[in-house]
């Protein structure tokens, strides 16, 4: 596992959803709806600090909800591959045609390195996670 | 690397100065002084950015004479673009599924 280019590993995508904000928020915060598109199965509660599980091809990957802004956005960390964590930020913005959803995933590097920077309080954890994300 | 993946790597670098530095080094290795000449920031500031680029292994450094020479590490860029391309493709697929889910009802 390498830390090569960790800072540069970030992708962004967005789409406009032809639904109202409540439905868009449900799509990113309700585990039943998330299981329709995010992964084969998602076990997640939209509460900051709550652990979450994402199943890909029968493989369960652990994660944690990092930030919840009701009807605005949801961020979580997950191990997309074993031992390597990344931060996923989902953002909703109402627009003329519906709701724009933007997603940004940032590689955080080795999970052990991420875990070592996590502290007891949710706020400190959020700050620690924010520190790992390039500006 | 195609122009669009280069753009993706540059965008992912997240800082316009670091993107400029990577572009310059893609053309040729250079010292911090040379790089600073093309930028509206001090040589010290350039060095700070180069340190970050070295930490993420996109850039390597060689001591030749009075000043160190920095070079781009293309193999590291390849690893980065690989991640960007496959993760990016995943998200495109996910958003397609999301749109299908929401339109299907």
PDB file of C-alpha atoms in Angstrom:
ATOM      1  CA  UNK A   1       0.000   0.000   0.000  1.00  0.00           C
ATOM      2  CA  UNK A   2       1.487   3.310  -1.023  1.00  0.00           C
ATOM      3  CA  UNK A   3       0.897   6.881  -0.028  1.00  0.00           C
ATOM      4  CA  UNK A   4       1.914   7.984  -3.517  1.00  0.00           C
ATOM      5  CA  UNK A   5      -0.007  10.970  -4.720  1.00  0.00           C
ATOM      6  CA  UNK A   6      -2.589  10.758  -1.935  1.00  0.00           C
ATOM      7  CA  UNK A   7      -3.118  14.482  -2.005  1.00  0.00           C
ATOM      8  CA  UNK A   8      -3.987  14.387  -5.687  1.00  0.00           C
ATOM      9  CA  UNK A   9      -6.514  11.558  -5.572  1.00  0.00           C
ATOM     10  CA  UNK A  10      -9.807  13.322  -5.679  1.00  0.00           C
ATOM     11  CA  UNK A  11     -12.710  13.133  -8.067  1.00  0.00           C
ATOM     12  CA  UNK A  12     -15.858  15.156  -8.440  1.00  0.00           C
ATOM     13  CA  UNK A  13     -19.016  14.365 -10.291  1.00  0.00           C
ATOM     14  CA  UNK A  14     -22.419  15.955 -10.373  1.00  0.00           C
ATOM     15  CA  UNK A  15     -25.871  15.451 -11.820  1.00  0.00           C
ATOM     16  CA  UNK A  16     -29.197  17.233 -11.760  1.00  0.00           C
ATOM     17  CA  UNK A  17     -31.995  15.146 -10.261  1.00  0.00           C
ATOM     18  CA  UNK A  18     -35.508  15.782 -11.476  1.00  0.00           C
ATOM     19  CA  UNK A  19     -37.051  15.489  -8.008  1.00  0.00           C
ATOM     20  CA  UNK A  20     -37.812  17.738  -5.054  1.00  0.00           C
ATOM     21  CA  UNK A  21     -35.355  18.341  -2.240  1.00  0.00           C
ATOM     22  CA  UNK A  22     -37.084  15.970   0.195  1.00  0.00           C
ATOM     23  CA  UNK A  23     -36.803  13.086  -2.250  1.00  0.00           C
ATOM     24  CA  UNK A  24     -33.190  13.963  -3.049  1.00  0.00           C
ATOM     25  CA  UNK A  25     -32.355  14.058   0.655  1.00  0.00           C
ATOM     26  CA  UNK A  26     -33.995  10.672   1.108  1.00  0.00           C
ATOM     27  CA  UNK A  27     -31.897   9.347  -1.760  1.00  0.00           C
ATOM     28  CA  UNK A  28     -28.669  10.176   0.068  1.00  0.00           C
ATOM     29  CA  UNK A  29     -29.700   9.557   3.673  1.00  0.00           C
ATOM     30  CA  UNK A  30     -32.111   6.615   3.655  1.00  0.00           C
ATOM     31  CA  UNK A  31     -30.235   3.294   3.660  1.00  0.00           C
ATOM     32  CA  UNK A  32     -32.961   1.567   1.625  1.00  0.00           C
ATOM     33  CA  UNK A  33     -32.666   4.110  -1.176  1.00  0.00           C
ATOM     34  CA  UNK A  34     -28.853   4.247  -0.889  1.00  0.00           C
ATOM     35  CA  UNK A  35     -28.875   0.466  -1.413  1.00  0.00           C
ATOM     36  CA  UNK A  36     -30.441   1.119  -4.830  1.00  0.00           C
ATOM     37  CA  UNK A  37     -27.531   3.098  -6.204  1.00  0.00           C
ATOM     38  CA  UNK A  38     -24.542   3.615  -3.900  1.00  0.00           C
ATOM     39  CA  UNK A  39     -23.584   0.012  -3.249  1.00  0.00           C
ATOM     40  CA  UNK A  40     -25.183  -3.463  -3.354  1.00  0.00           C
ATOM     41  CA  UNK A  41     -26.246  -2.932   0.234  1.00  0.00           C
ATOM     42  CA  UNK A  42     -25.898   0.065   2.519  1.00  0.00           C
ATOM     43  CA  UNK A  43     -26.381   0.012   6.269  1.00  0.00           C
ATOM     44  CA  UNK A  44     -26.215   3.623   7.372  1.00  0.00           C
ATOM     45  CA  UNK A  45     -27.899   5.966   9.789  1.00  0.00           C
ATOM     46  CA  UNK A  46     -27.636   9.665   9.012  1.00  0.00           C
ATOM     47  CA  UNK A  47     -26.152  10.555  12.393  1.00  0.00           C
ATOM     48  CA  UNK A  48     -22.699  12.074  12.787  1.00  0.00           C
ATOM     49  CA  UNK A  49     -20.282   9.509  14.140  1.00  0.00           C
ATOM     50  CA  UNK A  50     -22.509   6.512  13.412  1.00  0.00           C
ATOM     51  CA  UNK A  51     -20.738   3.520  11.884  1.00  0.00           C
ATOM     52  CA  UNK A  52     -21.917   2.377   8.467  1.00  0.00           C
ATOM     53  CA  UNK A  53     -21.417  -0.668   6.252  1.00  0.00           C
ATOM     54  CA  UNK A  54     -21.244  -0.784   2.472  1.00  0.00           C
ATOM     55  CA  UNK A  55     -21.437  -4.088   0.622  1.00  0.00           C
ATOM     56  CA  UNK A  56     -19.824  -4.489  -2.799  1.00  0.00           C
ATOM     57  CA  UNK A  57     -20.022  -7.895  -4.501  1.00  0.00           C
ATOM     58  CA  UNK A  58     -20.580  -9.602  -1.180  1.00  0.00           C
ATOM     59  CA  UNK A  59     -17.684  -7.745   0.455  1.00  0.00           C
ATOM     60  CA  UNK A  60     -18.658  -5.675   3.469  1.00  0.00           C
ATOM     61  CA  UNK A  61     -16.662  -2.486   3.794  1.00  0.00           C
ATOM     62  CA  UNK A  62     -16.752  -0.465   7.006  1.00  0.00           C
ATOM     63  CA  UNK A  63     -17.298   3.253   7.155  1.00  0.00           C
ATOM     64  CA  UNK A  64     -18.535   6.061   9.329  1.00  0.00           C
ATOM     65  CA  UNK A  65     -20.871   8.999   8.892  1.00  0.00           C
ATOM     66  CA  UNK A  66     -18.808  12.156   9.319  1.00  0.00           C
ATOM     67  CA  UNK A  67     -21.122  15.079   8.694  1.00  0.00           C
ATOM     68  CA  UNK A  68     -24.876  15.452   8.356  1.00  0.00           C
ATOM     69  CA  UNK A  69     -26.586  18.628   7.196  1.00  0.00           C
ATOM     70  CA  UNK A  70     -30.285  17.966   6.961  1.00  0.00           C
ATOM     71  CA  UNK A  71     -31.479  18.313   3.346  1.00  0.00           C
ATOM     72  CA  UNK A  72     -28.113  19.793   2.359  1.00  0.00           C
ATOM     73  CA  UNK A  73     -25.428  17.176   2.510  1.00  0.00           C
ATOM     74  CA  UNK A  74     -23.962  14.050   3.933  1.00  0.00           C
ATOM     75  CA  UNK A  75     -20.332  13.024   4.254  1.00  0.00           C
ATOM     76  CA  UNK A  76     -18.903   9.687   5.204  1.00  0.00           C
ATOM     77  CA  UNK A  77     -15.590   7.904   5.233  1.00  0.00           C
ATOM     78  CA  UNK A  78     -15.290   4.372   3.914  1.00  0.00           C
ATOM     79  CA  UNK A  79     -12.667   1.800   3.024  1.00  0.00           C
ATOM     80  CA  UNK A  80     -13.062   1.445  -0.704  1.00  0.00           C
ATOM     81  CA  UNK A  81     -10.248  -1.056  -0.621  1.00  0.00           C
ATOM     82  CA  UNK A  82      -9.015  -2.887   2.416  1.00  0.00           C
ATOM     83  CA  UNK A  83      -6.815  -0.730   4.603  1.00  0.00           C
ATOM     84  CA  UNK A  84      -7.352   2.408   2.582  1.00  0.00           C
ATOM     85  CA  UNK A  85      -9.913   5.058   3.498  1.00  0.00           C
ATOM     86  CA  UNK A  86     -11.511   7.841   1.574  1.00  0.00           C
ATOM     87  CA  UNK A  87     -13.956  10.619   2.296  1.00  0.00           C
ATOM     88  CA  UNK A  88     -17.165  10.909   0.298  1.00  0.00           C
ATOM     89  CA  UNK A  89     -18.990  14.228   0.365  1.00  0.00           C
ATOM     90  CA  UNK A  90     -22.504  14.388  -1.046  1.00  0.00           C
ATOM     91  CA  UNK A  91     -24.016  17.804  -1.497  1.00  0.00           C
ATOM     92  CA  UNK A  92     -27.520  18.835  -2.555  1.00  0.00           C
ATOM     93  CA  UNK A  93     -28.284  22.195  -4.129  1.00  0.00           C
ATOM     94  CA  UNK A  94     -31.775  23.094  -5.331  1.00  0.00           C
ATOM     95  CA  UNK A  95     -31.671  24.454  -8.856  1.00  0.00           C
ATOM     96  CA  UNK A  96     -34.053  25.438 -11.593  1.00  0.00           C
ATOM     97  CA  UNK A  97     -34.570  21.939 -12.943  1.00  0.00           C
ATOM     98  CA  UNK A  98     -34.646  20.140  -9.607  1.00  0.00           C
ATOM     99  CA  UNK A  99     -31.785  19.337  -7.291  1.00  0.00           C
ATOM    100  CA  UNK A 100     -28.114  19.243  -8.186  1.00  0.00           C
ATOM    101  CA  UNK A 101     -26.244  16.484  -6.457  1.00  0.00           C
ATOM    102  CA  UNK A 102     -22.498  16.815  -6.324  1.00  0.00           C
ATOM    103  CA  UNK A 103     -20.192  14.124  -5.073  1.00  0.00           C
ATOM    104  CA  UNK A 104     -16.529  14.420  -4.187  1.00  0.00           C
ATOM    105  CA  UNK A 105     -14.400  11.506  -3.115  1.00  0.00           C
ATOM    106  CA  UNK A 106     -10.960  12.144  -1.646  1.00  0.00           C
ATOM    107  CA  UNK A 107      -8.366   9.499  -0.893  1.00  0.00           C
ATOM    108  CA  UNK A 108      -7.262   9.755   2.719  1.00  0.00           C
ATOM    109  CA  UNK A 109      -4.568   7.112   2.539  1.00  0.00           C
ATOM    110  CA  UNK A 110      -3.937   4.194   4.838  1.00  0.00           C
ATOM    111  CA  UNK A 111      -6.759   3.591   7.302  1.00  0.00           C
ATOM    112  CA  UNK A 112      -4.244   3.195  10.143  1.00  0.00           C
ATOM    113  CA  UNK A 113      -2.939   6.692   9.435  1.00  0.00           C
ATOM    114  CA  UNK A 114      -6.481   8.079   9.368  1.00  0.00           C
ATOM    115  CA  UNK A 115      -7.420   6.263  12.576  1.00  0.00           C
ATOM    116  CA  UNK A 116      -4.332   7.562  14.362  1.00  0.00           C
ATOM    117  CA  UNK A 117      -5.566  11.099  13.852  1.00  0.00           C
ATOM    118  CA  UNK A 118      -9.053  10.456  15.126  1.00  0.00           C
ATOM    119  CA  UNK A 119      -9.861  11.755  18.563  1.00  0.00           C
ATOM    120  CA  UNK A 120     -12.635  11.113  21.038  1.00  0.00           C
ATOM    121  CA  UNK A 121     -14.997  13.958  20.278  1.00  0.00           C
ATOM    122  CA  UNK A 122     -16.984  14.140  17.029  1.00  0.00           C
ATOM    123  CA  UNK A 123     -15.881  17.751  16.488  1.00  0.00           C
ATOM    124  CA  UNK A 124     -12.199  16.880  16.813  1.00  0.00           C
ATOM    125  CA  UNK A 125     -12.759  13.973  14.488  1.00  0.00           C
ATOM    126  CA  UNK A 126     -14.376  16.241  11.912  1.00  0.00           C
ATOM    127  CA  UNK A 127     -11.458  18.615  12.171  1.00  0.00           C
ATOM    128  CA  UNK A 128      -8.986  15.762  11.827  1.00  0.00           C
ATOM    129  CA  UNK A 129     -10.783  14.501   8.738  1.00  0.00           C
ATOM    130  CA  UNK A 130     -10.907  18.028   7.314  1.00  0.00           C
ATOM    131  CA  UNK A 131      -7.154  18.334   7.811  1.00  0.00           C
ATOM    132  CA  UNK A 132      -6.600  15.289   5.640  1.00  0.00           C
ATOM    133  CA  UNK A 133      -8.566  16.714   2.747  1.00  0.00           C
ATOM    134  CA  UNK A 134      -6.621  19.038   0.447  1.00  0.00           C
ATOM    135  CA  UNK A 135      -8.044  22.579   0.395  1.00  0.00           C
TER     136      UNK A 135
ATOM    137  CA  UNK B   1      -1.821  10.616 -20.566  1.00  0.00           C
ATOM    138  CA  UNK B   2      -4.643  12.225 -22.482  1.00  0.00           C
ATOM    139  CA  UNK B   3      -5.401  15.903 -22.069  1.00  0.00           C
ATOM    140  CA  UNK B   4      -8.558  15.139 -20.113  1.00  0.00           C
ATOM    141  CA  UNK B   5      -6.854  12.880 -17.572  1.00  0.00           C
ATOM    142  CA  UNK B   6      -4.100  15.452 -17.194  1.00  0.00           C
ATOM    143  CA  UNK B   7      -6.839  17.962 -16.465  1.00  0.00           C
ATOM    144  CA  UNK B   8      -8.293  15.559 -13.913  1.00  0.00           C
ATOM    145  CA  UNK B   9      -4.951  15.150 -12.160  1.00  0.00           C
ATOM    146  CA  UNK B  10      -4.410  18.878 -12.179  1.00  0.00           C
ATOM    147  CA  UNK B  11      -7.895  19.556 -10.871  1.00  0.00           C
ATOM    148  CA  UNK B  12      -7.366  16.990  -8.148  1.00  0.00           C
ATOM    149  CA  UNK B  13      -4.199  18.701  -7.026  1.00  0.00           C
ATOM    150  CA  UNK B  14      -6.598  21.190  -5.544  1.00  0.00           C
ATOM    151  CA  UNK B  15      -4.301  24.170  -5.573  1.00  0.00           C
ATOM    152  CA  UNK B  16      -3.693  26.295  -8.674  1.00  0.00           C
ATOM    153  CA  UNK B  17      -0.071  26.976  -7.765  1.00  0.00           C
ATOM    154  CA  UNK B  18       0.713  23.292  -7.386  1.00  0.00           C
ATOM    155  CA  UNK B  19      -0.989  22.639 -10.695  1.00  0.00           C
ATOM    156  CA  UNK B  20       1.215  25.250 -12.345  1.00  0.00           C
ATOM    157  CA  UNK B  21       4.301  23.703 -10.789  1.00  0.00           C
ATOM    158  CA  UNK B  22       3.370  20.231 -12.049  1.00  0.00           C
ATOM    159  CA  UNK B  23       2.774  21.666 -15.534  1.00  0.00           C
ATOM    160  CA  UNK B  24       6.167  23.401 -15.512  1.00  0.00           C
ATOM    161  CA  UNK B  25       7.959  20.287 -14.302  1.00  0.00           C
ATOM    162  CA  UNK B  26       6.169  18.202 -16.943  1.00  0.00           C
ATOM    163  CA  UNK B  27       8.056  20.309 -19.489  1.00  0.00           C
ATOM    164  CA  UNK B  28      11.458  20.021 -17.796  1.00  0.00           C
ATOM    165  CA  UNK B  29      13.112  19.570 -14.382  1.00  0.00           C
ATOM    166  CA  UNK B  30      13.833  22.872 -12.663  1.00  0.00           C
ATOM    167  CA  UNK B  31      15.105  24.512  -9.505  1.00  0.00           C
ATOM    168  CA  UNK B  32      12.792  26.331  -7.105  1.00  0.00           C
ATOM    169  CA  UNK B  33      14.306  29.623  -8.226  1.00  0.00           C
ATOM    170  CA  UNK B  34      13.515  28.931 -11.885  1.00  0.00           C
ATOM    171  CA  UNK B  35       9.976  27.863 -11.025  1.00  0.00           C
ATOM    172  CA  UNK B  36       9.400  30.948  -8.875  1.00  0.00           C
ATOM    173  CA  UNK B  37      10.321  33.208 -11.787  1.00  0.00           C
ATOM    174  CA  UNK B  38       7.074  32.304 -13.570  1.00  0.00           C
ATOM    175  CA  UNK B  39       4.863  32.727 -10.524  1.00  0.00           C
ATOM    176  CA  UNK B  40       3.727  35.754  -8.522  1.00  0.00           C
ATOM    177  CA  UNK B  41       4.923  34.174  -5.269  1.00  0.00           C
ATOM    178  CA  UNK B  42       8.249  33.964  -3.481  1.00  0.00           C
ATOM    179  CA  UNK B  43      10.780  31.208  -3.887  1.00  0.00           C
ATOM    180  CA  UNK B  44      10.107  30.204  -0.287  1.00  0.00           C
ATOM    181  CA  UNK B  45       6.421  29.755  -1.070  1.00  0.00           C
ATOM    182  CA  UNK B  46       7.302  27.683  -4.124  1.00  0.00           C
ATOM    183  CA  UNK B  47       9.503  25.488  -1.964  1.00  0.00           C
ATOM    184  CA  UNK B  48       6.617  24.876   0.455  1.00  0.00           C
ATOM    185  CA  UNK B  49       4.433  23.666  -2.405  1.00  0.00           C
ATOM    186  CA  UNK B  50       7.263  21.498  -3.716  1.00  0.00           C
ATOM    187  CA  UNK B  51       7.598  19.891  -0.279  1.00  0.00           C
ATOM    188  CA  UNK B  52       3.911  18.899  -0.423  1.00  0.00           C
ATOM    189  CA  UNK B  53       4.340  17.542  -3.945  1.00  0.00           C
ATOM    190  CA  UNK B  54       7.358  15.537  -2.775  1.00  0.00           C
ATOM    191  CA  UNK B  55       5.380  14.145   0.175  1.00  0.00           C
ATOM    192  CA  UNK B  56       2.748  12.842  -2.163  1.00  0.00           C
ATOM    193  CA  UNK B  57       5.542  11.483  -4.356  1.00  0.00           C
ATOM    194  CA  UNK B  58       4.542  13.370  -7.480  1.00  0.00           C
ATOM    195  CA  UNK B  59       7.874  15.160  -7.565  1.00  0.00           C
ATOM    196  CA  UNK B  60      11.416  14.032  -6.795  1.00  0.00           C
ATOM    197  CA  UNK B  61      14.443  16.138  -5.969  1.00  0.00           C
ATOM    198  CA  UNK B  62      18.137  15.897  -6.730  1.00  0.00           C
ATOM    199  CA  UNK B  63      20.893  17.919  -5.196  1.00  0.00           C
ATOM    200  CA  UNK B  64      23.134  19.287  -7.973  1.00  0.00           C
ATOM    201  CA  UNK B  65      25.416  22.084  -6.920  1.00  0.00           C
ATOM    202  CA  UNK B  66      24.049  25.080  -5.062  1.00  0.00           C
ATOM    203  CA  UNK B  67      20.380  24.393  -5.608  1.00  0.00           C
ATOM    204  CA  UNK B  68      18.203  21.293  -5.702  1.00  0.00           C
ATOM    205  CA  UNK B  69      16.577  20.300  -8.978  1.00  0.00           C
ATOM    206  CA  UNK B  70      12.993  19.066  -8.960  1.00  0.00           C
ATOM    207  CA  UNK B  71      11.526  16.610 -11.476  1.00  0.00           C
ATOM    208  CA  UNK B  72       8.119  15.153 -12.098  1.00  0.00           C
ATOM    209  CA  UNK B  73       7.640  11.461 -11.330  1.00  0.00           C
ATOM    210  CA  UNK B  74       5.510  10.216 -14.226  1.00  0.00           C
ATOM    211  CA  UNK B  75       5.026   6.759 -12.718  1.00  0.00           C
ATOM    212  CA  UNK B  76       3.388   8.326  -9.673  1.00  0.00           C
ATOM    213  CA  UNK B  77       1.155  10.397 -11.886  1.00  0.00           C
ATOM    214  CA  UNK B  78       0.146   7.148 -13.572  1.00  0.00           C
ATOM    215  CA  UNK B  79      -0.951   5.699 -10.233  1.00  0.00           C
ATOM    216  CA  UNK B  80      -2.869   8.838  -9.483  1.00  0.00           C
ATOM    217  CA  UNK B  81      -4.593   8.973 -12.862  1.00  0.00           C
ATOM    218  CA  UNK B  82      -5.494   5.278 -12.505  1.00  0.00           C
ATOM    219  CA  UNK B  83      -7.303   6.007  -9.275  1.00  0.00           C
ATOM    220  CA  UNK B  84      -8.951   9.096 -10.703  1.00  0.00           C
ATOM    221  CA  UNK B  85     -10.151   7.263 -13.783  1.00  0.00           C
ATOM    222  CA  UNK B  86     -11.574   4.211 -12.037  1.00  0.00           C
ATOM    223  CA  UNK B  87     -13.122   6.037  -9.096  1.00  0.00           C
ATOM    224  CA  UNK B  88     -14.484   8.694 -11.435  1.00  0.00           C
ATOM    225  CA  UNK B  89     -16.047   6.030 -13.657  1.00  0.00           C
ATOM    226  CA  UNK B  90     -17.637   4.405 -10.594  1.00  0.00           C
ATOM    227  CA  UNK B  91     -19.291   7.638  -9.577  1.00  0.00           C
ATOM    228  CA  UNK B  92     -20.569   8.291 -13.083  1.00  0.00           C
ATOM    229  CA  UNK B  93     -22.200   4.851 -12.938  1.00  0.00           C
ATOM    230  CA  UNK B  94     -23.612   5.472  -9.479  1.00  0.00           C
ATOM    231  CA  UNK B  95     -25.181   8.757 -10.457  1.00  0.00           C
ATOM    232  CA  UNK B  96     -26.704   7.052 -13.509  1.00  0.00           C
ATOM    233  CA  UNK B  97     -28.219   4.430 -11.188  1.00  0.00           C
ATOM    234  CA  UNK B  98     -29.452   7.168  -8.874  1.00  0.00           C
ATOM    235  CA  UNK B  99     -31.180   8.935 -11.763  1.00  0.00           C
ATOM    236  CA  UNK B 100     -32.769   5.640 -12.835  1.00  0.00           C
ATOM    237  CA  UNK B 101     -33.903   4.930  -9.285  1.00  0.00           C
ATOM    238  CA  UNK B 102     -35.504   8.331  -8.912  1.00  0.00           C
ATOM    239  CA  UNK B 103     -37.188   8.369 -12.308  1.00  0.00           C
ATOM    240  CA  UNK B 104     -38.439   4.793 -11.949  1.00  0.00           C
ATOM    241  CA  UNK B 105     -40.056   5.718  -8.654  1.00  0.00           C
TER     242      UNK B 105
END
